[in-house]
């Protein structure tokens, strides 16, 4: 099927209603565009599992704070359409702000308490309510059987999973692994803001996470000790300003007394203009 670019909610819904009434299963990939191979991996996964794939490109004002980069978030619809089509997308929904939020700010929002308030939420207090609200709206437009999110935004994935469970939204949430550049930097649309020196410094995030994993491999289970190892790595790189490093339970995103079971190491840091985030997972089997 050739890619259709659709800009209205009504037309998107009409197309997907038609697909569903033919018994087809819809896979959905929400994005903010300026697509890279990380996005493409989600689209390919959706194309593998479903009959019809809808992706959206919407730079959602609700999830940006006033001082953030809403106005100059990178955009390239032409290149995005090529990558989306190559990756198996059938319908690319590209609504503008007026189409999504006619009449200005929405009065109805969705917020997922607790899990939204720490880590990313501490620095970006309105961010996850903006994400949860737009994702709910897009779910209502697309009516997908499955929706695909990257582990790159691990806390976002946890927020969406919790929202879907709490509100009994009939969609299966699929988390997809992080796609990285060859030097380990997690792919991100915001990497385009890095100058060459900052770009060379940025893979320290992945190296710090790797050092945290190595400490765990050597038996560390104290989250404070693991965080200290990661922090030490980041401090060595003057162009990278650490926001937080964390060693948390992968389900609750809380710091446990002892690391055990499924855990996640997470880092956020300012590297020049962009704030970059990255994370890795590990399973720690109790020894006794
Ligand atoms: P964004 O366009 O940044 O809102 O991202 C859209 C989706 O792509 C989100 O579910 C992200 O987690 C996912 N994503 C972004 N970068 C990557 C990456 N490097 N690897 C895997 N998924 C990613």
PDB file of C-alpha atoms and ligand atoms in Angstrom:
ATOM      1  CA  UNK A   1       0.000   0.000   0.000  1.00  0.00           C
ATOM      2  CA  UNK A   2       1.363   3.478  -0.840  1.00  0.00           C
ATOM      3  CA  UNK A   3       1.682   6.022   1.959  1.00  0.00           C
ATOM      4  CA  UNK A   4      -1.244   8.406   2.456  1.00  0.00           C
ATOM      5  CA  UNK A   5      -0.576  11.673   4.224  1.00  0.00           C
ATOM      6  CA  UNK A   6      -3.700  12.866   6.007  1.00  0.00           C
ATOM      7  CA  UNK A   7      -4.049  16.137   7.884  1.00  0.00           C
ATOM      8  CA  UNK A   8      -7.518  15.866   9.423  1.00  0.00           C
ATOM      9  CA  UNK A   9      -8.857  13.823  12.303  1.00  0.00           C
ATOM     10  CA  UNK A  10     -12.100  13.019  10.441  1.00  0.00           C
ATOM     11  CA  UNK A  11     -10.360  11.590   7.393  1.00  0.00           C
ATOM     12  CA  UNK A  12      -7.915   9.584   9.512  1.00  0.00           C
ATOM     13  CA  UNK A  13     -10.782   8.135  11.494  1.00  0.00           C
ATOM     14  CA  UNK A  14     -12.776   7.373   8.337  1.00  0.00           C
ATOM     15  CA  UNK A  15      -9.854   5.476   6.809  1.00  0.00           C
ATOM     16  CA  UNK A  16      -9.203   3.469   9.943  1.00  0.00           C
ATOM     17  CA  UNK A  17     -12.919   2.763  10.579  1.00  0.00           C
ATOM     18  CA  UNK A  18     -13.001   1.323   7.081  1.00  0.00           C
ATOM     19  CA  UNK A  19      -9.931  -0.840   7.779  1.00  0.00           C
ATOM     20  CA  UNK A  20     -11.375  -2.083  11.073  1.00  0.00           C
ATOM     21  CA  UNK A  21     -14.721  -2.906   9.495  1.00  0.00           C
ATOM     22  CA  UNK A  22     -12.796  -5.048   6.984  1.00  0.00           C
ATOM     23  CA  UNK A  23     -11.421  -6.939   9.997  1.00  0.00           C
ATOM     24  CA  UNK A  24      -7.937  -5.383   9.769  1.00  0.00           C
ATOM     25  CA  UNK A  25      -5.802  -4.710  12.847  1.00  0.00           C
ATOM     26  CA  UNK A  26      -4.340  -1.236  13.240  1.00  0.00           C
ATOM     27  CA  UNK A  27      -0.853  -0.610  14.639  1.00  0.00           C
ATOM     28  CA  UNK A  28      -0.052   2.941  15.750  1.00  0.00           C
ATOM     29  CA  UNK A  29       3.250   4.813  16.135  1.00  0.00           C
ATOM     30  CA  UNK A  30       3.026   8.333  17.597  1.00  0.00           C
ATOM     31  CA  UNK A  31       5.974  10.652  16.867  1.00  0.00           C
ATOM     32  CA  UNK A  32       6.974  14.295  16.723  1.00  0.00           C
ATOM     33  CA  UNK A  33       8.650  13.825  13.335  1.00  0.00           C
ATOM     34  CA  UNK A  34      12.203  14.527  12.102  1.00  0.00           C
ATOM     35  CA  UNK A  35      12.279  10.766  11.868  1.00  0.00           C
ATOM     36  CA  UNK A  36      15.363   8.621  12.285  1.00  0.00           C
ATOM     37  CA  UNK A  37      16.086   4.931  12.479  1.00  0.00           C
ATOM     38  CA  UNK A  38      14.749   4.746  16.054  1.00  0.00           C
ATOM     39  CA  UNK A  39      11.314   5.811  14.801  1.00  0.00           C
ATOM     40  CA  UNK A  40      11.694   3.508  11.786  1.00  0.00           C
ATOM     41  CA  UNK A  41      12.284   0.527  14.098  1.00  0.00           C
ATOM     42  CA  UNK A  42       8.912   1.181  15.765  1.00  0.00           C
ATOM     43  CA  UNK A  43       7.220   1.466  12.374  1.00  0.00           C
ATOM     44  CA  UNK A  44       8.793  -1.761  11.136  1.00  0.00           C
ATOM     45  CA  UNK A  45       7.665  -3.551  14.301  1.00  0.00           C
ATOM     46  CA  UNK A  46       4.137  -2.206  13.785  1.00  0.00           C
ATOM     47  CA  UNK A  47       4.154  -3.312  10.134  1.00  0.00           C
ATOM     48  CA  UNK A  48       5.266  -6.790  11.174  1.00  0.00           C
ATOM     49  CA  UNK A  49       2.495  -7.249  13.750  1.00  0.00           C
ATOM     50  CA  UNK A  50      -0.509  -5.511  12.153  1.00  0.00           C
ATOM     51  CA  UNK A  51      -2.466  -5.207   8.895  1.00  0.00           C
ATOM     52  CA  UNK A  52      -2.487  -1.404   8.742  1.00  0.00           C
ATOM     53  CA  UNK A  53       0.039   1.010  10.242  1.00  0.00           C
ATOM     54  CA  UNK A  54      -0.762   4.568  11.164  1.00  0.00           C
ATOM     55  CA  UNK A  55       1.999   6.878  12.329  1.00  0.00           C
ATOM     56  CA  UNK A  56       1.408  10.414  13.513  1.00  0.00           C
ATOM     57  CA  UNK A  57       3.652  13.442  13.366  1.00  0.00           C
ATOM     58  CA  UNK A  58       2.529  16.102  15.782  1.00  0.00           C
ATOM     59  CA  UNK A  59       4.754  18.468  17.719  1.00  0.00           C
ATOM     60  CA  UNK A  60       2.466  18.711  20.703  1.00  0.00           C
ATOM     61  CA  UNK A  61       2.503  22.128  22.403  1.00  0.00           C
ATOM     62  CA  UNK A  62       0.981  20.646  25.570  1.00  0.00           C
ATOM     63  CA  UNK A  63       4.143  18.731  26.391  1.00  0.00           C
ATOM     64  CA  UNK A  64       6.550  21.653  26.005  1.00  0.00           C
ATOM     65  CA  UNK A  65       7.197  24.157  28.789  1.00  0.00           C
ATOM     66  CA  UNK A  66       7.395  27.829  27.832  1.00  0.00           C
ATOM     67  CA  UNK A  67      11.207  27.960  27.776  1.00  0.00           C
ATOM     68  CA  UNK A  68      11.524  24.770  25.696  1.00  0.00           C
ATOM     69  CA  UNK A  69      12.082  24.319  21.953  1.00  0.00           C
ATOM     70  CA  UNK A  70       8.496  24.074  20.623  1.00  0.00           C
ATOM     71  CA  UNK A  71       8.920  26.782  17.973  1.00  0.00           C
ATOM     72  CA  UNK A  72      12.142  25.483  16.509  1.00  0.00           C
ATOM     73  CA  UNK A  73      11.708  21.750  17.027  1.00  0.00           C
ATOM     74  CA  UNK A  74      13.279  20.259  13.842  1.00  0.00           C
ATOM     75  CA  UNK A  75      10.850  19.403  11.030  1.00  0.00           C
ATOM     76  CA  UNK A  76      11.229  17.748   7.619  1.00  0.00           C
ATOM     77  CA  UNK A  77       7.961  16.293   6.379  1.00  0.00           C
ATOM     78  CA  UNK A  78       9.335  15.308   2.971  1.00  0.00           C
ATOM     79  CA  UNK A  79      12.126  13.142   4.391  1.00  0.00           C
ATOM     80  CA  UNK A  80       9.779  11.823   7.096  1.00  0.00           C
ATOM     81  CA  UNK A  81       7.287  10.645   4.464  1.00  0.00           C
ATOM     82  CA  UNK A  82      10.025   8.731   2.628  1.00  0.00           C
ATOM     83  CA  UNK A  83      11.261   7.005   5.813  1.00  0.00           C
ATOM     84  CA  UNK A  84       7.717   6.243   6.980  1.00  0.00           C
ATOM     85  CA  UNK A  85       6.779   4.674   3.650  1.00  0.00           C
ATOM     86  CA  UNK A  86       9.999   2.626   3.535  1.00  0.00           C
ATOM     87  CA  UNK A  87       9.286   1.430   7.078  1.00  0.00           C
ATOM     88  CA  UNK A  88       5.816   0.106   6.285  1.00  0.00           C
ATOM     89  CA  UNK A  89       3.542   2.980   7.326  1.00  0.00           C
ATOM     90  CA  UNK A  90       0.246   3.149   5.400  1.00  0.00           C
ATOM     91  CA  UNK A  91      -1.266   6.294   6.882  1.00  0.00           C
ATOM     92  CA  UNK A  92       0.777   9.240   8.097  1.00  0.00           C
ATOM     93  CA  UNK A  93      -1.446  11.535  10.126  1.00  0.00           C
ATOM     94  CA  UNK A  94      -0.007  15.048  10.263  1.00  0.00           C
ATOM     95  CA  UNK A  95      -2.540  17.307  11.943  1.00  0.00           C
ATOM     96  CA  UNK A  96      -1.692  20.922  12.766  1.00  0.00           C
ATOM     97  CA  UNK A  97      -2.245  22.485  16.179  1.00  0.00           C
ATOM     98  CA  UNK A  98      -5.571  24.023  15.129  1.00  0.00           C
ATOM     99  CA  UNK A  99      -6.827  20.600  14.002  1.00  0.00           C
ATOM    100  CA  UNK A 100      -5.815  18.939  17.276  1.00  0.00           C
ATOM    101  CA  UNK A 101      -6.757  21.735  19.646  1.00  0.00           C
ATOM    102  CA  UNK A 102      -9.337  23.921  17.896  1.00  0.00           C
ATOM    103  CA  UNK A 103     -10.294  26.874  20.034  1.00  0.00           C
ATOM    104  CA  UNK A 104      -7.073  26.977  22.003  1.00  0.00           C
ATOM    105  CA  UNK A 105      -5.979  25.160  25.139  1.00  0.00           C
ATOM    106  CA  UNK A 106      -7.811  21.981  26.090  1.00  0.00           C
ATOM    107  CA  UNK A 107      -9.766  21.967  29.337  1.00  0.00           C
ATOM    108  CA  UNK A 108      -9.617  18.198  29.663  1.00  0.00           C
ATOM    109  CA  UNK A 109      -6.261  16.625  30.411  1.00  0.00           C
ATOM    110  CA  UNK A 110      -4.997  13.225  31.473  1.00  0.00           C
ATOM    111  CA  UNK A 111      -2.349  13.031  34.157  1.00  0.00           C
ATOM    112  CA  UNK A 112      -0.714   9.970  35.643  1.00  0.00           C
ATOM    113  CA  UNK A 113       0.244  10.827  39.208  1.00  0.00           C
ATOM    114  CA  UNK A 114       3.434   9.798  41.021  1.00  0.00           C
ATOM    115  CA  UNK A 115       5.153   8.073  38.116  1.00  0.00           C
ATOM    116  CA  UNK A 116       5.089  11.409  36.224  1.00  0.00           C
ATOM    117  CA  UNK A 117       6.538  13.492  38.998  1.00  0.00           C
ATOM    118  CA  UNK A 118      10.039  12.103  39.408  1.00  0.00           C
ATOM    119  CA  UNK A 119      13.122  12.087  37.111  1.00  0.00           C
ATOM    120  CA  UNK A 120      11.979  13.750  33.872  1.00  0.00           C
ATOM    121  CA  UNK A 121       8.937  15.122  35.710  1.00  0.00           C
ATOM    122  CA  UNK A 122      11.080  16.891  38.302  1.00  0.00           C
ATOM    123  CA  UNK A 123      12.681  19.004  35.569  1.00  0.00           C
ATOM    124  CA  UNK A 124       9.626  19.074  33.262  1.00  0.00           C
ATOM    125  CA  UNK A 125       6.600  19.144  35.616  1.00  0.00           C
ATOM    126  CA  UNK A 126       3.934  19.567  32.915  1.00  0.00           C
ATOM    127  CA  UNK A 127       5.524  17.270  30.342  1.00  0.00           C
ATOM    128  CA  UNK A 128       3.896  13.898  31.018  1.00  0.00           C
ATOM    129  CA  UNK A 129       0.374  15.291  31.387  1.00  0.00           C
ATOM    130  CA  UNK A 130       0.887  16.806  27.926  1.00  0.00           C
ATOM    131  CA  UNK A 131       2.087  13.463  26.584  1.00  0.00           C
ATOM    132  CA  UNK A 132      -0.703  11.446  28.266  1.00  0.00           C
ATOM    133  CA  UNK A 133      -3.340  13.844  26.978  1.00  0.00           C
ATOM    134  CA  UNK A 134      -2.175  13.814  23.352  1.00  0.00           C
ATOM    135  CA  UNK A 135      -1.620  10.059  23.335  1.00  0.00           C
ATOM    136  CA  UNK A 136      -5.139   9.503  24.693  1.00  0.00           C
ATOM    137  CA  UNK A 137      -6.494  11.763  21.974  1.00  0.00           C
ATOM    138  CA  UNK A 138      -4.495   9.988  19.270  1.00  0.00           C
ATOM    139  CA  UNK A 139      -5.639   6.589  20.594  1.00  0.00           C
ATOM    140  CA  UNK A 140      -9.227   7.823  20.299  1.00  0.00           C
ATOM    141  CA  UNK A 141      -8.579   8.931  16.716  1.00  0.00           C
ATOM    142  CA  UNK A 142      -6.678   5.824  15.598  1.00  0.00           C
ATOM    143  CA  UNK A 143      -8.414   3.061  17.575  1.00  0.00           C
ATOM    144  CA  UNK A 144      -5.293   0.885  17.368  1.00  0.00           C
ATOM    145  CA  UNK A 145      -4.992  -2.716  18.534  1.00  0.00           C
ATOM    146  CA  UNK A 146      -1.345  -2.078  19.344  1.00  0.00           C
ATOM    147  CA  UNK A 147       0.741   1.046  19.916  1.00  0.00           C
ATOM    148  CA  UNK A 148       4.535   1.224  19.739  1.00  0.00           C
ATOM    149  CA  UNK A 149       6.781   3.323  21.974  1.00  0.00           C
ATOM    150  CA  UNK A 150      10.567   3.420  22.301  1.00  0.00           C
ATOM    151  CA  UNK A 151      12.386   2.440  25.474  1.00  0.00           C
ATOM    152  CA  UNK A 152      14.507   5.508  24.718  1.00  0.00           C
ATOM    153  CA  UNK A 153      11.807   7.437  26.609  1.00  0.00           C
ATOM    154  CA  UNK A 154      11.570   4.810  29.318  1.00  0.00           C
ATOM    155  CA  UNK A 155       9.601   6.908  31.790  1.00  0.00           C
ATOM    156  CA  UNK A 156       7.154   7.917  29.042  1.00  0.00           C
ATOM    157  CA  UNK A 157       6.618   4.227  28.257  1.00  0.00           C
ATOM    158  CA  UNK A 158       5.913   3.560  31.958  1.00  0.00           C
ATOM    159  CA  UNK A 159       3.457   6.490  32.093  1.00  0.00           C
ATOM    160  CA  UNK A 160       1.608   5.249  28.993  1.00  0.00           C
ATOM    161  CA  UNK A 161       1.452   1.670  30.281  1.00  0.00           C
ATOM    162  CA  UNK A 162       0.022   2.884  33.583  1.00  0.00           C
ATOM    163  CA  UNK A 163      -2.484   5.181  31.853  1.00  0.00           C
ATOM    164  CA  UNK A 164      -3.702   2.359  29.587  1.00  0.00           C
ATOM    165  CA  UNK A 165      -4.105   0.034  32.584  1.00  0.00           C
ATOM    166  CA  UNK A 166      -5.771   2.624  34.839  1.00  0.00           C
ATOM    167  CA  UNK A 167      -8.249   3.789  32.182  1.00  0.00           C
ATOM    168  CA  UNK A 168      -8.806   0.336  30.587  1.00  0.00           C
ATOM    169  CA  UNK A 169      -7.862   1.694  27.170  1.00  0.00           C
ATOM    170  CA  UNK A 170      -8.212  -1.222  24.728  1.00  0.00           C
ATOM    171  CA  UNK A 171      -4.729  -1.114  23.240  1.00  0.00           C
ATOM    172  CA  UNK A 172      -1.652  -3.280  23.699  1.00  0.00           C
ATOM    173  CA  UNK A 173       1.401  -1.132  24.446  1.00  0.00           C
ATOM    174  CA  UNK A 174       4.606  -2.474  22.890  1.00  0.00           C
ATOM    175  CA  UNK A 175       7.983  -1.184  24.084  1.00  0.00           C
ATOM    176  CA  UNK A 176      10.797  -1.270  21.493  1.00  0.00           C
ATOM    177  CA  UNK A 177      14.574  -1.308  22.157  1.00  0.00           C
ATOM    178  CA  UNK A 178      16.708   1.833  21.837  1.00  0.00           C
ATOM    179  CA  UNK A 179      18.373   2.336  18.449  1.00  0.00           C
ATOM    180  CA  UNK A 180      21.839   3.878  18.719  1.00  0.00           C
ATOM    181  CA  UNK A 181      24.451   5.503  16.534  1.00  0.00           C
ATOM    182  CA  UNK A 182      27.637   3.465  16.028  1.00  0.00           C
ATOM    183  CA  UNK A 183      29.390   5.241  18.892  1.00  0.00           C
ATOM    184  CA  UNK A 184      26.553   4.417  21.286  1.00  0.00           C
ATOM    185  CA  UNK A 185      24.658   7.719  21.286  1.00  0.00           C
ATOM    186  CA  UNK A 186      20.919   7.021  21.410  1.00  0.00           C
ATOM    187  CA  UNK A 187      19.278   8.366  18.261  1.00  0.00           C
ATOM    188  CA  UNK A 188      17.172  11.458  18.905  1.00  0.00           C
ATOM    189  CA  UNK A 189      15.700  14.215  16.754  1.00  0.00           C
ATOM    190  CA  UNK A 190      17.321  16.663  19.186  1.00  0.00           C
ATOM    191  CA  UNK A 191      20.834  15.316  18.396  1.00  0.00           C
ATOM    192  CA  UNK A 192      20.618  17.665  15.389  1.00  0.00           C
ATOM    193  CA  UNK A 193      21.140  20.575  17.825  1.00  0.00           C
ATOM    194  CA  UNK A 194      24.616  19.299  18.832  1.00  0.00           C
ATOM    195  CA  UNK A 195      27.679  21.052  17.432  1.00  0.00           C
ATOM    196  CA  UNK A 196      30.596  18.754  16.441  1.00  0.00           C
ATOM    197  CA  UNK A 197      32.341  19.035  19.827  1.00  0.00           C
ATOM    198  CA  UNK A 198      29.151  18.363  21.749  1.00  0.00           C
ATOM    199  CA  UNK A 199      28.331  15.487  19.402  1.00  0.00           C
ATOM    200  CA  UNK A 200      31.746  13.964  20.173  1.00  0.00           C
ATOM    201  CA  UNK A 201      31.097  14.329  23.926  1.00  0.00           C
ATOM    202  CA  UNK A 202      27.513  13.011  23.945  1.00  0.00           C
ATOM    203  CA  UNK A 203      28.253   9.232  23.852  1.00  0.00           C
ATOM    204  CA  UNK A 204      29.560   9.598  27.433  1.00  0.00           C
ATOM    205  CA  UNK A 205      25.931   9.047  28.506  1.00  0.00           C
ATOM    206  CA  UNK A 206      25.998   5.505  27.118  1.00  0.00           C
ATOM    207  CA  UNK A 207      29.483   4.900  28.497  1.00  0.00           C
ATOM    208  CA  UNK A 208      28.371   6.008  31.971  1.00  0.00           C
ATOM    209  CA  UNK A 209      25.383   3.646  31.767  1.00  0.00           C
ATOM    210  CA  UNK A 210      27.788   0.886  30.672  1.00  0.00           C
ATOM    211  CA  UNK A 211      29.983   1.605  33.701  1.00  0.00           C
ATOM    212  CA  UNK A 212      26.887   1.307  35.912  1.00  0.00           C
ATOM    213  CA  UNK A 213      26.073  -2.049  34.301  1.00  0.00           C
ATOM    214  CA  UNK A 214      29.668  -3.211  34.829  1.00  0.00           C
ATOM    215  CA  UNK A 215      29.442  -2.300  38.530  1.00  0.00           C
ATOM    216  CA  UNK A 216      26.258  -4.398  38.747  1.00  0.00           C
ATOM    217  CA  UNK A 217      28.011  -7.265  36.936  1.00  0.00           C
ATOM    218  CA  UNK A 218      30.691  -7.083  39.625  1.00  0.00           C
ATOM    219  CA  UNK A 219      28.046  -7.523  42.290  1.00  0.00           C
ATOM    220  CA  UNK A 220      26.967  -3.972  43.193  1.00  0.00           C
ATOM    221  CA  UNK A 221      23.348  -3.873  44.397  1.00  0.00           C
ATOM    222  CA  UNK A 222      23.440  -0.555  46.272  1.00  0.00           C
ATOM    223  CA  UNK A 223      21.774   2.007  43.976  1.00  0.00           C
ATOM    224  CA  UNK A 224      23.765   4.836  45.568  1.00  0.00           C
ATOM    225  CA  UNK A 225      27.036   3.118  44.637  1.00  0.00           C
ATOM    226  CA  UNK A 226      25.876   2.465  41.056  1.00  0.00           C
ATOM    227  CA  UNK A 227      24.746   6.077  40.653  1.00  0.00           C
ATOM    228  CA  UNK A 228      28.117   7.245  42.007  1.00  0.00           C
ATOM    229  CA  UNK A 229      29.919   5.261  39.285  1.00  0.00           C
ATOM    230  CA  UNK A 230      27.740   6.797  36.539  1.00  0.00           C
ATOM    231  CA  UNK A 231      28.041  10.308  37.957  1.00  0.00           C
ATOM    232  CA  UNK A 232      31.837   9.989  38.088  1.00  0.00           C
ATOM    233  CA  UNK A 233      31.920   9.181  34.378  1.00  0.00           C
ATOM    234  CA  UNK A 234      29.735  12.145  33.396  1.00  0.00           C
ATOM    235  CA  UNK A 235      31.759  14.560  35.560  1.00  0.00           C
ATOM    236  CA  UNK A 236      34.858  13.716  33.484  1.00  0.00           C
ATOM    237  CA  UNK A 237      33.223  15.304  30.417  1.00  0.00           C
ATOM    238  CA  UNK A 238      33.122  19.107  30.779  1.00  0.00           C
ATOM    239  CA  UNK A 239      30.627  19.665  27.906  1.00  0.00           C
ATOM    240  CA  UNK A 240      28.037  17.445  29.594  1.00  0.00           C
ATOM    241  CA  UNK A 241      26.094  18.770  32.569  1.00  0.00           C
ATOM    242  CA  UNK A 242      24.376  16.006  34.519  1.00  0.00           C
ATOM    243  CA  UNK A 243      20.725  16.496  35.441  1.00  0.00           C
ATOM    244  CA  UNK A 244      20.229  13.110  37.104  1.00  0.00           C
ATOM    245  CA  UNK A 245      21.597   9.592  37.145  1.00  0.00           C
ATOM    246  CA  UNK A 246      19.339   6.953  38.636  1.00  0.00           C
ATOM    247  CA  UNK A 247      19.254   3.223  39.358  1.00  0.00           C
ATOM    248  CA  UNK A 248      15.612   2.245  39.712  1.00  0.00           C
ATOM    249  CA  UNK A 249      13.114  -0.580  39.742  1.00  0.00           C
ATOM    250  CA  UNK A 250      12.018  -0.947  36.094  1.00  0.00           C
ATOM    251  CA  UNK A 251       8.308  -1.158  36.939  1.00  0.00           C
ATOM    252  CA  UNK A 252       7.884   1.588  39.549  1.00  0.00           C
ATOM    253  CA  UNK A 253      10.858   3.784  38.578  1.00  0.00           C
ATOM    254  CA  UNK A 254      11.509   4.179  42.298  1.00  0.00           C
ATOM    255  CA  UNK A 255      14.948   3.804  43.852  1.00  0.00           C
ATOM    256  CA  UNK A 256      14.894   0.622  45.923  1.00  0.00           C
ATOM    257  CA  UNK A 257      17.084  -0.026  48.984  1.00  0.00           C
ATOM    258  CA  UNK A 258      18.765  -2.845  47.066  1.00  0.00           C
ATOM    259  CA  UNK A 259      18.764  -3.401  43.316  1.00  0.00           C
ATOM    260  CA  UNK A 260      17.088  -6.686  42.481  1.00  0.00           C
ATOM    261  CA  UNK A 261      15.003  -8.169  39.648  1.00  0.00           C
ATOM    262  CA  UNK A 262      14.328  -5.968  36.598  1.00  0.00           C
ATOM    263  CA  UNK A 263      16.124  -2.658  37.038  1.00  0.00           C
ATOM    264  CA  UNK A 264      16.845   0.367  34.850  1.00  0.00           C
ATOM    265  CA  UNK A 265      19.756   2.772  34.865  1.00  0.00           C
ATOM    266  CA  UNK A 266      18.755   6.202  33.596  1.00  0.00           C
ATOM    267  CA  UNK A 267      20.652   9.404  32.830  1.00  0.00           C
ATOM    268  CA  UNK A 268      19.603  12.883  31.745  1.00  0.00           C
ATOM    269  CA  UNK A 269      22.110  15.598  30.905  1.00  0.00           C
ATOM    270  CA  UNK A 270      22.333  18.946  29.187  1.00  0.00           C
ATOM    271  CA  UNK A 271      24.804  18.848  26.287  1.00  0.00           C
ATOM    272  CA  UNK A 272      24.910  22.401  24.962  1.00  0.00           C
ATOM    273  CA  UNK A 273      21.404  23.201  23.785  1.00  0.00           C
ATOM    274  CA  UNK A 274      19.680  19.817  23.956  1.00  0.00           C
ATOM    275  CA  UNK A 275      18.875  17.908  27.103  1.00  0.00           C
ATOM    276  CA  UNK A 276      19.647  14.274  26.289  1.00  0.00           C
ATOM    277  CA  UNK A 277      18.263  11.178  28.003  1.00  0.00           C
ATOM    278  CA  UNK A 278      19.351   7.559  27.844  1.00  0.00           C
ATOM    279  CA  UNK A 279      18.869   4.348  29.790  1.00  0.00           C
ATOM    280  CA  UNK A 280      19.777   0.657  29.908  1.00  0.00           C
ATOM    281  CA  UNK A 281      18.139  -2.313  31.586  1.00  0.00           C
ATOM    282  CA  UNK A 282      19.496  -5.241  33.605  1.00  0.00           C
ATOM    283  CA  UNK A 283      18.149  -8.212  35.489  1.00  0.00           C
ATOM    284  CA  UNK A 284      19.686  -8.861  38.883  1.00  0.00           C
ATOM    285  CA  UNK A 285      19.073 -12.336  40.226  1.00  0.00           C
ATOM    286  CA  UNK A 286      19.235 -12.513  44.028  1.00  0.00           C
ATOM    287  CA  UNK A 287      22.207 -14.671  45.082  1.00  0.00           C
ATOM    288  CA  UNK A 288      20.529 -16.437  48.034  1.00  0.00           C
TER     289      UNK A 288
HETATM  290  P1  LIG B   1       9.568  11.444  19.449  1.00  0.00           P
HETATM  291  O1  LIG B   1       9.417  11.750  18.002  1.00  0.00           O
HETATM  292  O2  LIG B   1      10.853  11.894  20.035  1.00  0.00           O
HETATM  293  O3  LIG B   1       8.353  11.878  20.258  1.00  0.00           O
HETATM  294  O4  LIG B   1       9.592   9.858  19.558  1.00  0.00           O
HETATM  295  C1  LIG B   1       8.546   9.085  19.054  1.00  0.00           C
HETATM  296  C2  LIG B   1       8.730   7.659  19.508  1.00  0.00           C
HETATM  297  O5  LIG B   1       9.967   7.162  19.005  1.00  0.00           O
HETATM  298  C3  LIG B   1       8.782   7.510  21.033  1.00  0.00           C
HETATM  299  O6  LIG B   1       8.077   6.352  21.429  1.00  0.00           O
HETATM  300  C4  LIG B   1      10.262   7.380  21.299  1.00  0.00           C
HETATM  301  O7  LIG B   1      10.566   6.674  22.488  1.00  0.00           O
HETATM  302  C5  LIG B   1      10.707   6.602  20.076  1.00  0.00           C
HETATM  303  N1  LIG B   1      12.147   6.778  19.864  1.00  0.00           N
HETATM  304  C6  LIG B   1      12.814   7.951  19.767  1.00  0.00           C
HETATM  305  N2  LIG B   1      14.146   7.727  19.646  1.00  0.00           N
HETATM  306  C7  LIG B   1      14.304   6.382  19.666  1.00  0.00           C
HETATM  307  C8  LIG B   1      15.454   5.519  19.590  1.00  0.00           C
HETATM  308  N3  LIG B   1      16.690   5.992  19.466  1.00  0.00           N
HETATM  309  N4  LIG B   1      15.239   4.185  19.645  1.00  0.00           N
HETATM  310  C9  LIG B   1      13.980   3.683  19.783  1.00  0.00           C
HETATM  311  N5  LIG B   1      12.877   4.447  19.867  1.00  0.00           N
HETATM  312  C10 LIG B   1      13.026   5.767  19.806  1.00  0.00           C
END
